[in-house]
PDB file of C-alpha atoms in Angstrom:
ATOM      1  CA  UNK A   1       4.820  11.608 -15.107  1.00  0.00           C
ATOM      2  CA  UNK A   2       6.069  14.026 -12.725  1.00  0.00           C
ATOM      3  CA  UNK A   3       3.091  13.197 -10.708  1.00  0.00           C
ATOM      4  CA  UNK A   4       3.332   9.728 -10.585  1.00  0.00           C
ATOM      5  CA  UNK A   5       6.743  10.045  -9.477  1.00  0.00           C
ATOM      6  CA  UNK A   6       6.005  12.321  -6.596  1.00  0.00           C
ATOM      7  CA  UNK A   7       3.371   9.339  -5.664  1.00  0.00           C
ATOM      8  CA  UNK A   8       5.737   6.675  -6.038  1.00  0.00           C
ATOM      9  CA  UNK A   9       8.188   8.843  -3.305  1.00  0.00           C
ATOM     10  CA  UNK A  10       4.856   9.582  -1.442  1.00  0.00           C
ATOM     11  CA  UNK A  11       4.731   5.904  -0.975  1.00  0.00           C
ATOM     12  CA  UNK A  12       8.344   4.814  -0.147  1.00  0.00           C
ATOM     13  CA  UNK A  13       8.254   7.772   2.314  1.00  0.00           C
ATOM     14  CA  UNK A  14       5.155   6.749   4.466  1.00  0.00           C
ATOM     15  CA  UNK A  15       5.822   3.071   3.984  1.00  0.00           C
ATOM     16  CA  UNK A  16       9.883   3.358   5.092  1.00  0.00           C
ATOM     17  CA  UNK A  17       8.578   5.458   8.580  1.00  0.00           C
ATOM     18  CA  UNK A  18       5.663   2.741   8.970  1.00  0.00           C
ATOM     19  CA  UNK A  19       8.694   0.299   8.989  1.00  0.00           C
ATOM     20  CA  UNK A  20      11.003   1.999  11.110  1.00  0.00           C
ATOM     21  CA  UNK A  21       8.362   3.389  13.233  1.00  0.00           C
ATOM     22  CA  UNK A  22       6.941   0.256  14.041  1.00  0.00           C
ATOM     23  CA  UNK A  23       8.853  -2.939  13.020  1.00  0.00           C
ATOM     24  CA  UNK A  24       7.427  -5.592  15.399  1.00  0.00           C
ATOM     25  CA  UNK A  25       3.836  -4.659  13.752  1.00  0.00           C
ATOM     26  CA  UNK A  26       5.694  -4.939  10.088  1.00  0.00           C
ATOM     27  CA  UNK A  27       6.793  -8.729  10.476  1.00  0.00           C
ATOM     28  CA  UNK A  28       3.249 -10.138  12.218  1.00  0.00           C
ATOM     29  CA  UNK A  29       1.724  -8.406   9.167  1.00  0.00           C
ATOM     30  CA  UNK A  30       4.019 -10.159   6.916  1.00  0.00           C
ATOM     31  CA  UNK A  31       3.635 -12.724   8.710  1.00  0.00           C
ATOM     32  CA  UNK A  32      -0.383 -12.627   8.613  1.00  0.00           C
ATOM     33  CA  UNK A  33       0.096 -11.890   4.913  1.00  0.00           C
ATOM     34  CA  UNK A  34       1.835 -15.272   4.111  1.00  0.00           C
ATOM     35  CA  UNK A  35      -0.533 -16.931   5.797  1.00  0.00           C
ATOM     36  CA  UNK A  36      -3.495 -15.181   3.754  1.00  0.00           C
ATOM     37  CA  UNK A  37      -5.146 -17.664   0.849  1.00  0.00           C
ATOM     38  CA  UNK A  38      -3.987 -16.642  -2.528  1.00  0.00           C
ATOM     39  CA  UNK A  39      -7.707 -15.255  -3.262  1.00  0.00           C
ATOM     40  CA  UNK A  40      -7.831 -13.355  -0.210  1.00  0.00           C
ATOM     41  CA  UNK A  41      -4.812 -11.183  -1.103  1.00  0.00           C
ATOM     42  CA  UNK A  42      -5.850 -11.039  -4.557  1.00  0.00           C
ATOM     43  CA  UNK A  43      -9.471  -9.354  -3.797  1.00  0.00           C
ATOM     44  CA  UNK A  44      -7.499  -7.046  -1.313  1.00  0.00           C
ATOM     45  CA  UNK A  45      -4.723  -6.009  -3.916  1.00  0.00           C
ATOM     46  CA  UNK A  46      -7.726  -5.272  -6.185  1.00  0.00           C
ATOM     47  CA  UNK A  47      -9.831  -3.521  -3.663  1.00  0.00           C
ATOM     48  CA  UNK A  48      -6.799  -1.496  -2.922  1.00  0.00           C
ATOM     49  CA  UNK A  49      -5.839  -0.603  -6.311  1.00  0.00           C
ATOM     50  CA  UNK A  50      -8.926   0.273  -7.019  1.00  0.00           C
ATOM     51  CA  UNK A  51      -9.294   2.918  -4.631  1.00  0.00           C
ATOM     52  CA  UNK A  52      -6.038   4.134  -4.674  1.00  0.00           C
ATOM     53  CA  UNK A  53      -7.037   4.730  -8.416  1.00  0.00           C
ATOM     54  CA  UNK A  54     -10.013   6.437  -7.361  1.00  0.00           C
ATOM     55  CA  UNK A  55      -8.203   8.334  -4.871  1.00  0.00           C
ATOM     56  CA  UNK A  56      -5.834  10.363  -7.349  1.00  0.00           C
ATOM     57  CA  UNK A  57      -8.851  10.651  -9.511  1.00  0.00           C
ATOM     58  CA  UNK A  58     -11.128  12.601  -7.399  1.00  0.00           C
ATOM     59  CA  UNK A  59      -7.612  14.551  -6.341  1.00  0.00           C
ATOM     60  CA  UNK A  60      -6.894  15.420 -10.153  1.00  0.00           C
ATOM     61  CA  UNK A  61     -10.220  16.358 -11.015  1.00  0.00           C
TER      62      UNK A  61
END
């Protein structure tokens, strides 16, 4: 649990400096995003999870 925690702040972290860093390039992606077609974002959320799911594997083991 502890390390899914440390993830979850991993996240926040990278995705709050991404924001601040760079906000013009966070609203045409938001933008792009609700423009997408439902099965579009769909496959990407799964290919993402996926290998974000991979990712901590091959880091765990």
């Amino acid at each position: 649990m502890t390390f899914l925690l440390a993830a979850l702040g991993l996240l926040l972290a990278i995705e709050g400096l991404s924001l601040a860093a760079f906000p013009g390039a966070a609203k045409r992606a938001a933008a792009a995003i609700i423009e997408a077609p439902e099965g579009t974002l769909r496959m990407l959320g799964l290919v993402v999870a996926v290998a974000g799911v991979v990712l901590v594997w091959f880091v765990r083991h």
